[in-house]
XYZ file of C-alpha atoms in Angstrom:
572
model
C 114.620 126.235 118.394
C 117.201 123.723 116.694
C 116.413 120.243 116.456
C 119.271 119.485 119.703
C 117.126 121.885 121.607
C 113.702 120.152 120.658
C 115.664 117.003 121.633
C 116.949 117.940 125.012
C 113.532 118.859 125.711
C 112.216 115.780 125.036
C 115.124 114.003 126.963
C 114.468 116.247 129.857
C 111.284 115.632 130.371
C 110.843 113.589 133.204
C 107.560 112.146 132.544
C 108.193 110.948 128.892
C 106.344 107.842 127.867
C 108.990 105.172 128.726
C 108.604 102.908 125.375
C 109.170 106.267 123.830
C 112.248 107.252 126.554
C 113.595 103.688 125.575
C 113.214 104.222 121.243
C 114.962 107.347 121.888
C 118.113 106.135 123.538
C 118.494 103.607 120.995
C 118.053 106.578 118.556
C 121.213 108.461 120.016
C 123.189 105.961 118.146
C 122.392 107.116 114.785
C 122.632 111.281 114.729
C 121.328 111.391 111.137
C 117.656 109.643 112.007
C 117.682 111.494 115.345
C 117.906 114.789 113.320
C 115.294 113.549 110.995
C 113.072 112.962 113.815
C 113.293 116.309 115.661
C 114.255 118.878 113.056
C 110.669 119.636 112.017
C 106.962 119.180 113.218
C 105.073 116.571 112.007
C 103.565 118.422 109.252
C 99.493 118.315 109.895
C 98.311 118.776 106.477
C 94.573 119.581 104.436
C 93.668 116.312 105.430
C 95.531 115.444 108.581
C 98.988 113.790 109.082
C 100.918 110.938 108.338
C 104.596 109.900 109.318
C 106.929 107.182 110.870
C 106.101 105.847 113.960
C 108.648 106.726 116.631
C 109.853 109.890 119.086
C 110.205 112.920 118.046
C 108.175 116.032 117.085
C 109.003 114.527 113.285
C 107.325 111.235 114.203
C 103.522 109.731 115.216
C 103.720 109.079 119.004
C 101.329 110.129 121.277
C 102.403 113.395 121.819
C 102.332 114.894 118.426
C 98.734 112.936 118.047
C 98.096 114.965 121.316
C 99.372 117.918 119.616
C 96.821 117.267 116.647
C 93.702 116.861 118.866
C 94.412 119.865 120.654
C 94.727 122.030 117.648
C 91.341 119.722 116.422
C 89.686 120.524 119.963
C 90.117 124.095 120.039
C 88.823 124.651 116.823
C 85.389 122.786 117.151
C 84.806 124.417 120.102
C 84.758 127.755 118.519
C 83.435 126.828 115.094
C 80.676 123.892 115.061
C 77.470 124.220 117.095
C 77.218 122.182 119.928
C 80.421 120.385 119.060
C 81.030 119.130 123.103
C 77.604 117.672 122.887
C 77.427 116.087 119.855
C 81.208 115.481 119.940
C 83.956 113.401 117.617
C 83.885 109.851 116.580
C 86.885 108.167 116.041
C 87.563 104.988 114.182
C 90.704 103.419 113.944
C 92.670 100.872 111.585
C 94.997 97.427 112.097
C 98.294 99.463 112.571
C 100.594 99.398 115.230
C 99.583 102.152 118.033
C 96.336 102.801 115.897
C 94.014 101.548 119.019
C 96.085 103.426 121.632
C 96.329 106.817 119.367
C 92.236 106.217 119.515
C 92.534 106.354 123.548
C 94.673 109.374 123.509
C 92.773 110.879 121.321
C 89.327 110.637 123.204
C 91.563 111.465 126.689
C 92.553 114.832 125.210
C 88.824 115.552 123.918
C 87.969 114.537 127.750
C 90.029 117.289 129.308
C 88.241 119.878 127.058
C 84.939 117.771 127.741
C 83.797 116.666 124.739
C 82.271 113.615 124.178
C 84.291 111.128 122.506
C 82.270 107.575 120.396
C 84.938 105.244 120.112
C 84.970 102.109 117.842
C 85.121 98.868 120.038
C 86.863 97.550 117.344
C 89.005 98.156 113.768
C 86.931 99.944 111.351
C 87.219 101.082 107.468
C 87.101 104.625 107.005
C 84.557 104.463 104.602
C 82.276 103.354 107.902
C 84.195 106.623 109.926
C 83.104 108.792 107.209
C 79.167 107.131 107.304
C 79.332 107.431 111.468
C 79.745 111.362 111.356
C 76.528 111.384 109.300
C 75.039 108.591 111.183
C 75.506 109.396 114.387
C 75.653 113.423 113.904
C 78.939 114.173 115.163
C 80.732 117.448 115.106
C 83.794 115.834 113.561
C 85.541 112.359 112.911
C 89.117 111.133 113.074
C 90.631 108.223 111.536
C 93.514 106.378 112.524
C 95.437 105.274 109.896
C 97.959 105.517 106.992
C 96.135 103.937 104.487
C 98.784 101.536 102.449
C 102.033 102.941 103.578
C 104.762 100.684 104.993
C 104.083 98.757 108.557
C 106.471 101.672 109.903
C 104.415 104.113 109.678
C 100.722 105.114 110.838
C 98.335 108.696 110.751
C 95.796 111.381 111.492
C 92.815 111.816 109.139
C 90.493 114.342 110.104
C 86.386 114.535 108.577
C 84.085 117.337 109.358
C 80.181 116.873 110.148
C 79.202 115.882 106.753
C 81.346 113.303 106.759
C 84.145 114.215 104.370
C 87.911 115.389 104.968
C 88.096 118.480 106.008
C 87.884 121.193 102.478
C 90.770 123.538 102.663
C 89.702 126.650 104.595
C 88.492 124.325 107.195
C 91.948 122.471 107.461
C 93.870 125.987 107.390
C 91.870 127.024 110.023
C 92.418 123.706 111.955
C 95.908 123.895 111.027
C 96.350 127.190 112.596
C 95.213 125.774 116.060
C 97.313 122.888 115.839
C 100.717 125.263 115.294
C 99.187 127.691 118.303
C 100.177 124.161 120.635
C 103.312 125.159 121.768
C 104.801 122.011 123.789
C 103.056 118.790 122.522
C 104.447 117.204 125.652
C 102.381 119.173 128.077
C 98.989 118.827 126.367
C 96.362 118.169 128.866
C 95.067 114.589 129.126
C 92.194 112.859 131.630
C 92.456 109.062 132.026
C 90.632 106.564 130.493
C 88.764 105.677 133.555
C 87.562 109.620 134.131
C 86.594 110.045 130.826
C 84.413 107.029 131.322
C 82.583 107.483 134.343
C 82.213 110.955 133.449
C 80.302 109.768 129.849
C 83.096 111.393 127.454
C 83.431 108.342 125.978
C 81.261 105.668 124.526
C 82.353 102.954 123.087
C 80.615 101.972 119.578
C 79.623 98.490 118.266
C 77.866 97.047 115.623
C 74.547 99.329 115.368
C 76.404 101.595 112.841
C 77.502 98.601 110.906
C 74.288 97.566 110.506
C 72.819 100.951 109.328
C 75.538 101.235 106.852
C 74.983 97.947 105.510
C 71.012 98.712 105.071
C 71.989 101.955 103.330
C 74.662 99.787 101.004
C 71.377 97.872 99.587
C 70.902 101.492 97.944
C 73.583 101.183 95.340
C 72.568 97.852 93.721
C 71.076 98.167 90.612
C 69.942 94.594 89.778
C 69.019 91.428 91.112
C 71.991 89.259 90.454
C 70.698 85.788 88.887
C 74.269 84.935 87.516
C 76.793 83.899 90.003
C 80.260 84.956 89.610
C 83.100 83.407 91.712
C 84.806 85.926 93.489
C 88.139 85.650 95.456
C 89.030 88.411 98.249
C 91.567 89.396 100.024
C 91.625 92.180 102.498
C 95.101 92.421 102.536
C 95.570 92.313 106.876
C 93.268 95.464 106.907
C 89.749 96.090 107.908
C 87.093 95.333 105.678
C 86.226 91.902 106.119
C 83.308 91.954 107.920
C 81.616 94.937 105.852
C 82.572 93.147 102.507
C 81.796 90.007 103.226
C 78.067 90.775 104.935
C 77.932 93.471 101.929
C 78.440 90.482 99.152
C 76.109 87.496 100.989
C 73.364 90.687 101.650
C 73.494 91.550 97.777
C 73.268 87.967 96.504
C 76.674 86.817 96.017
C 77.230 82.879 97.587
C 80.435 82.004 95.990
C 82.975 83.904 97.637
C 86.497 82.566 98.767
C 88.504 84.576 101.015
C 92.531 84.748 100.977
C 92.841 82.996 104.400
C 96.338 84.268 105.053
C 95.483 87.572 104.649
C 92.116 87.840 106.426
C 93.464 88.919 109.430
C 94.188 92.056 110.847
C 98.225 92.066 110.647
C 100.135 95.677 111.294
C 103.154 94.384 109.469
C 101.372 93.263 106.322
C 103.552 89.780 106.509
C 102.508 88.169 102.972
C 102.476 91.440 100.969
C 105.892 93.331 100.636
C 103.601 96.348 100.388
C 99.717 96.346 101.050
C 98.478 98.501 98.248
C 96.035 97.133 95.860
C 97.504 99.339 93.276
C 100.932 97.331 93.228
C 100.450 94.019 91.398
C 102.524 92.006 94.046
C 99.556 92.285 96.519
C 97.435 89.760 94.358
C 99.866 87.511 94.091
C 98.322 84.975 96.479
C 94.307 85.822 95.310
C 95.596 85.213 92.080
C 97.007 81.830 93.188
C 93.300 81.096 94.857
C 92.045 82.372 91.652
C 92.869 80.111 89.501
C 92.487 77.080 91.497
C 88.736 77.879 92.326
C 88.522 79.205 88.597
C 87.379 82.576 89.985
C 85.559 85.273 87.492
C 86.984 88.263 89.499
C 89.406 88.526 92.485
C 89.003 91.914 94.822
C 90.939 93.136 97.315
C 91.186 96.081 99.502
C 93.738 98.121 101.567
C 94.235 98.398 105.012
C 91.631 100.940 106.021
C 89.502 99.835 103.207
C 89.036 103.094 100.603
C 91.249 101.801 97.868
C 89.721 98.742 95.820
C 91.850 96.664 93.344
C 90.518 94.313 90.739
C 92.005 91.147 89.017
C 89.891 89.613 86.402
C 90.437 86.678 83.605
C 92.730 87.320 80.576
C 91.473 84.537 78.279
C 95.305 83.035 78.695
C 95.011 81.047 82.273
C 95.815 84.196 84.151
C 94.240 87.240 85.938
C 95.516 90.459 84.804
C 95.553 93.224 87.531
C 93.239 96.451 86.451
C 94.323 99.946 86.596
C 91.970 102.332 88.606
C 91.430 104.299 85.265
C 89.837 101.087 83.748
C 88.190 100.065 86.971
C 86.711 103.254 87.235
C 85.732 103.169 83.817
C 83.568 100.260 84.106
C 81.420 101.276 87.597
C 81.087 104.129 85.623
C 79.450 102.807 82.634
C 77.615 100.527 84.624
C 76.304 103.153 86.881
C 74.814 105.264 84.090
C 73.564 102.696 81.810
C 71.420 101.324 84.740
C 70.099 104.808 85.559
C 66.809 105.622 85.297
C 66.775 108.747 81.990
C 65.521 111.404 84.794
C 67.928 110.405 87.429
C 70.143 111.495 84.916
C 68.878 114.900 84.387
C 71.159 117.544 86.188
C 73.673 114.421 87.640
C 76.823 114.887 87.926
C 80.229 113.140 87.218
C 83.289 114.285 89.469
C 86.997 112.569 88.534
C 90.284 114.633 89.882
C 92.493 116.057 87.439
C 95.070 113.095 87.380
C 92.021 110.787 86.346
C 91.556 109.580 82.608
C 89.618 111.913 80.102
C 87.571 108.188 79.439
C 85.549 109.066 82.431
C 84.313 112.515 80.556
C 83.761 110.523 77.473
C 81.404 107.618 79.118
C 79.561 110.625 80.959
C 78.996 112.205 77.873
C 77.699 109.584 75.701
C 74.815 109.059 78.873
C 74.467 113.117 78.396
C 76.009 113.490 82.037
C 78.457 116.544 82.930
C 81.602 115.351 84.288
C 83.599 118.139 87.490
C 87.207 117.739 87.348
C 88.481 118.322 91.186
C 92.409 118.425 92.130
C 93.713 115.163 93.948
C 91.841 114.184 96.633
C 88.550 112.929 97.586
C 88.200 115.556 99.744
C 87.418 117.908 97.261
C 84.924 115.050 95.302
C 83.092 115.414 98.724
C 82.846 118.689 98.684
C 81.444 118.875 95.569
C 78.733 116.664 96.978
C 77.903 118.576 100.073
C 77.541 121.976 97.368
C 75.048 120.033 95.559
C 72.361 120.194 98.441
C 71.954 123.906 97.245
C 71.588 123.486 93.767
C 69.766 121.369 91.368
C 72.658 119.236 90.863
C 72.838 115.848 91.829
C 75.782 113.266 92.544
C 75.847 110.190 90.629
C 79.244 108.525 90.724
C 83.061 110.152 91.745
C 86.317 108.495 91.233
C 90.070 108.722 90.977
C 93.046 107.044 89.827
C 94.303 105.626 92.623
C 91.957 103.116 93.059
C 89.247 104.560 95.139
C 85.609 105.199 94.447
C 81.966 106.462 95.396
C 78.867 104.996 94.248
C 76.511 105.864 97.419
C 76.930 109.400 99.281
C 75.760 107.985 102.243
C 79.112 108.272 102.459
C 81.304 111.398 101.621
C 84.466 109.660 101.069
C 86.063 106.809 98.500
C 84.843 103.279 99.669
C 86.081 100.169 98.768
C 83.235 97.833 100.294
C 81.014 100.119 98.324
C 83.325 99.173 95.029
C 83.746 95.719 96.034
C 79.754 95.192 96.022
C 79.378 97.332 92.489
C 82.296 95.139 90.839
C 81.390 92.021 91.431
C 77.948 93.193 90.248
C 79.386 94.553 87.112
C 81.156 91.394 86.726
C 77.896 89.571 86.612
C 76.118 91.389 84.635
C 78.603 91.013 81.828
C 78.999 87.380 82.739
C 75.367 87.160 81.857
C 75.949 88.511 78.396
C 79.099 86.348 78.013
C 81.706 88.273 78.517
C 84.629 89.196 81.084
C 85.037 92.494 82.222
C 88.294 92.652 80.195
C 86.394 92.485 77.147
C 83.511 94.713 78.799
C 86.480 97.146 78.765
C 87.223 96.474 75.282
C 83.844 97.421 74.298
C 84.286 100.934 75.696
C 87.524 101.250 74.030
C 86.210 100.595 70.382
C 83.283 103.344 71.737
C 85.195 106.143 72.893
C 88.822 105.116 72.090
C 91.654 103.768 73.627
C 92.652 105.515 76.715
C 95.643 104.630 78.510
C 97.041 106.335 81.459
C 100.636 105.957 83.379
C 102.231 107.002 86.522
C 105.624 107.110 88.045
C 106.327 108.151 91.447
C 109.607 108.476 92.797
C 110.538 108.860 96.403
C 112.894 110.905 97.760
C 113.083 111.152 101.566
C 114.215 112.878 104.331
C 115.697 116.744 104.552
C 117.518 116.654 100.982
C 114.543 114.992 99.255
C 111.969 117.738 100.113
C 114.427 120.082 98.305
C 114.608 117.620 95.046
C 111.244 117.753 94.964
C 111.065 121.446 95.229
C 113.709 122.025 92.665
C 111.996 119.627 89.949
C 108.932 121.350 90.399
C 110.483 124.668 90.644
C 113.131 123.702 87.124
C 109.720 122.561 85.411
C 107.767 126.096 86.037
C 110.679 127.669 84.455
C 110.972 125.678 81.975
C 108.091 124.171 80.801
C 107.842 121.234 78.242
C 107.096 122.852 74.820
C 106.364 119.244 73.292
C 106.120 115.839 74.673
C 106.448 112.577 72.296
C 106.009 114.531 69.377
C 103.080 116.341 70.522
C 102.977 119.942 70.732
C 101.834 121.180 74.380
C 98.711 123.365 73.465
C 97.729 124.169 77.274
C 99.967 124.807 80.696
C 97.733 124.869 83.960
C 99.694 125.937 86.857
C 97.683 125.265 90.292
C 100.062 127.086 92.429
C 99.024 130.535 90.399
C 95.560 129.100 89.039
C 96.783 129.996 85.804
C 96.314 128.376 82.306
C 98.731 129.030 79.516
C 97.818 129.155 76.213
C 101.562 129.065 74.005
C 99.739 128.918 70.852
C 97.426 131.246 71.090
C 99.795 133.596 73.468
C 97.033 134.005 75.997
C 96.447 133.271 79.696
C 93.335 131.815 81.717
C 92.315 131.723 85.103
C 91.524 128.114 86.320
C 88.753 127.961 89.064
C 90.209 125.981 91.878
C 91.945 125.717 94.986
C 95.531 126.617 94.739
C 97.939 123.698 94.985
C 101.604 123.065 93.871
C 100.559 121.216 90.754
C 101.735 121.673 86.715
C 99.754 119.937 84.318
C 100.682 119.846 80.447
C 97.609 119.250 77.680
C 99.138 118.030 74.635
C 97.384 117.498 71.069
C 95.576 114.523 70.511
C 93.524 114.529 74.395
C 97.476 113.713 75.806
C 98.011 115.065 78.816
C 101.307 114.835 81.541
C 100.678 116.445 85.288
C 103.071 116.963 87.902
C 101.976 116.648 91.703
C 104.539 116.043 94.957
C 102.256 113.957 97.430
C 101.007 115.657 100.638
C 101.392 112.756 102.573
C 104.652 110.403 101.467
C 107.933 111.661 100.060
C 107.397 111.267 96.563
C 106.731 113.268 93.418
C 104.512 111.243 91.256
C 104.295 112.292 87.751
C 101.232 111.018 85.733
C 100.349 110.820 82.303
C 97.452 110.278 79.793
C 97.484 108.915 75.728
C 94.476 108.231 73.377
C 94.554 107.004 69.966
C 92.527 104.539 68.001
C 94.654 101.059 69.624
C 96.090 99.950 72.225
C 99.789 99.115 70.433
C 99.663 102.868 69.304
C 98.512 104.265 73.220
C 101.271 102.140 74.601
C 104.175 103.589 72.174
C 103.267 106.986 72.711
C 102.836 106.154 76.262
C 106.307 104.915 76.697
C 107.597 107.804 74.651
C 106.173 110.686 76.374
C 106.794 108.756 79.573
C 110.718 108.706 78.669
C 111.226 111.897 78.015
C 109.867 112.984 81.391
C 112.012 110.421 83.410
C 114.718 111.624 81.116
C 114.107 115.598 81.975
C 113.575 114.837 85.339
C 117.194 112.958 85.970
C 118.919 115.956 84.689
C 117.131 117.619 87.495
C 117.866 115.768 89.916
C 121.847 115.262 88.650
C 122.381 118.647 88.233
């Protein structure tokens, strides 16, 4: 069917939703967006879906969320025991449509009765991800789109241990989902007959407060040396859960960000709310520095992603990168352990995350798991341990999010909100700010320093950039990269590893995915990944040497020569 077909059904159809019927007659005026929004489904990835708000089968609207929990529907029902009793909970975020997407969603479980628990209220998804396990559900959804623009909103789906769904579940699921045929006729009850009927129960604060008792788990020390901590939670969700989670572990003297405290779906202060981009502490770091704060946190919308600001010994905060975030939980976390706890733990970072992580394990005599991108596959790893006689004792990535506790089985910023500010105490207590806490694990292990640069390329003719960079760098892979020979080629789409030096081949044991990643000499690295949820290719890089002026040349240079190569691509 061409995309005027798709769109003369949907103009047809006499019982369209009429804020939708009205979006799309104002959407007849431009033909190049209308084609964008009916030319394709709404792709419904490993992990769910995410797109622009809006009509079309292209689009999040209640019909291709429909679509979704369908596909979702039919596949519990065959696949997880007792999934209609136990049934799905479903939290859902401060975006626009995220509470009605919620409704639809438990109406369409309704119609193929199952039981639908329903957050009265926004929620993190950290707290989704603790629900399935808490309350025992067959599955969990999560309305949201994490940090993307105000324009846009999504579909995360966890399975009954609480993670995102691991890949043969989601290609399963995703098979369902392309069996619906017309997202328009998808069978719906009303909210009133799902209610009287007991498909759907609406959930307060009981899970709140058993998260919060099993948060108490992750402290490691009574904190007797206040810190002043400024948050933000940037319009989102967490802060309820961060706040209780601070006063409950001993923190008093916390300031919040008043203009951003509350839930806001377009984000009005920030120009993006992502506590990776420096911009979002702009007005924490303002507060910071007139309350003289030791640390200033903030989260994302849905609250998985924590960033961190701390002192630079100049009058200013400086924003910290995920890497070196991570870094510092991480050393925390093992230097607090009990020796046996470390016995047979385990260390799990994605491939994209910096080789420090493998060093800090390794100096505590911990094993560090590399994972692709994704916490879904950190959570897996954590569900496979309850077979074997490994245990999990701390997973992160780069981009900013973080475990500590797997009471939860996905990243969690109040979680990492708790643990910073008590790893900012602790080396308050010994005189020191965490920037030169970091510094001490750079004169250990070295000086790490990681990059990334994403570039976005949307619509039709993006999707085919993308494909041709990452198609022109498979057949013509970087031989050296800032003056460092390449002595390893991993190729996730084949799980192959290429050995040019030593003109041999390896298999790499993981899931297939359309990554490249180049090893160079000296622990360098450069890996290539297109995002599975935005329109960008993000391109990420790692240096070590023995200083941080020397990291941040080579940085820069090998950094260079990729934007360089991949221009040419592009201009071609």
């Amino acid at each position: 069917m061409s995309w005027q077909d798709t769109l003369k059904k949907w103009t047809s159809f006499t019982a369209l939703d009429e804020k939708l019927l009205k979006q799309l007659n104002e959407l007849t005026k431009n033909e190049k967006d209308l084609e964008d929004s009916f030319y394709k489904n709404l792709t419904f990835g490993t992990g769910g879906m995410r797109g622009m708000l809006g009509p079309g089968t292209n689009r999040m609207n209640i019909y291709t969320v429909r679509k979704a929990v369908e596909g979702l529907a039919n596949y519990i029902t065959d696949n997880v025991d007792d999934a209609h009793k136990r049934g799905i909970v479903i939290a859902y975020d401060s975006r626009y449509m995220s509470q009605e997407f919620a409704v639809e969603v438990a109406r369409v479980l309704g119609a193929h009765n199952i039981k639908a628990f329903v957050f009265e209220s926004l929620r993190p998804t950290p707290l989704l991800s603790f629900a399935v396990r808490h309350l025992k559900t067959a599955a969990g959804i999560m309305i949201t789109a994490s940090h993307n623009p105000p324009e846009y909103n999504g579909f995360k789906v966890y399975n009954e241990d609480g993670g995102q769904v691991p890949l043969k579940e989601a290609t399963a699921i995703i098979e369902e989902v392309n069996k619906v045929e017309d997202e328009l006729l998808v069978p719906v009850k009303s909210q009133s007959e799902i209610e009287e009927a007991g498909l759907l129960e609406w959930v307060g604060e009981a899970v709140d407060r058993a998260y919060l008792q099993e948060l108490k788990t992750i402290q490691k020390q009574k904190i007797d040396n206040q810190v002043k901590i400024v948050f933000t939670p940037l319009h989102g969700t967490a802060y309820d859960l961060v706040m209780k989670g601070l006063a409950q572990s001993g923190f008093d003297s916390v300031d919040v960000v008043e203009e951003q405290a509350k839930p806001d779906p377009e984000f009005s202060t920030v120009s993006s709310p992502n506590p990776e981009e420096h911009q979002a502490f702009e007005m924490a770091i303002a507060q910071g520095k007139k309350k003289d704060a030791d640390i200033l946190i903030g989260t994302d919308p849905d609250a998985d992603r924590l960033g961190v600001a701390v002192k630079d010994g100049k009058g200013s905060y400086q924003v910290l990168t995920g890497n070196q975030l991570g870094s510092l939980l991480l050393d925390y976390t093992l230097s607090q352990q009990d020796p046996n706890a470390l016995r047979n733990g385990q260390v799990i970072k994605t491939i994209v995350t910096t080789e420090m992580g493998r060093a800090i394990a390794s100096y505590y005599g911990v094993n560090t798991i590399d994972t692709l991108t994704g916490f879904k596959f950190i959570g897996e790893k954590i569900k496979q341990f309850e077979s074997n006689d490994n245990h999990f004792l701390f997973g992160y990535e780069e981009s900013y999010g973080y475990l500590i506790g797997d009471f939860v089985r996905d990243k969690d910023a109040v979680q990492a909100a708790v643990a910073a500010c008590e790893v900012a105490s602790y080396w308050k207590g010994k005189g020191k700010t965490l920037l030169e806490a970091l510094d001490t694990l750079y004169a250990r292990h070295g000086y790490y320093l990681e990059g990334m640069q994403s570039l976005t390329l949307k619509g039709k003719d993006g999707a085919e950039q993308i494909q041709s960079i990452m198609s022109d760098i498979r057949k013509q892979p970087f031989e050296r990269l800032g003056g460092l020979d390449v002595i390893a080629v991993e190729d996730y789409q084949i799980s192959e590893r290429s050995l040019p030096l030593e003109n041999k081949q390896e298999e790499i044991i993981l899931p297939k995915e359309n990554v490249m990643k180049f090893l160079l000499e000296d622990d360098a690295w450069v890996c290539f990944r297109p995002s599975g949820t935005e329109p960008k290719i993000k391109s990420y890089f790692g240096v070590k040497t023995n200083s941080a002026e020397k990291s941040k040349s080579l940085l820069e240079k090998v950094q260079s020569e990729v934007e360089d190569r991949i221009d040419t691509i592009i201009n071609a």
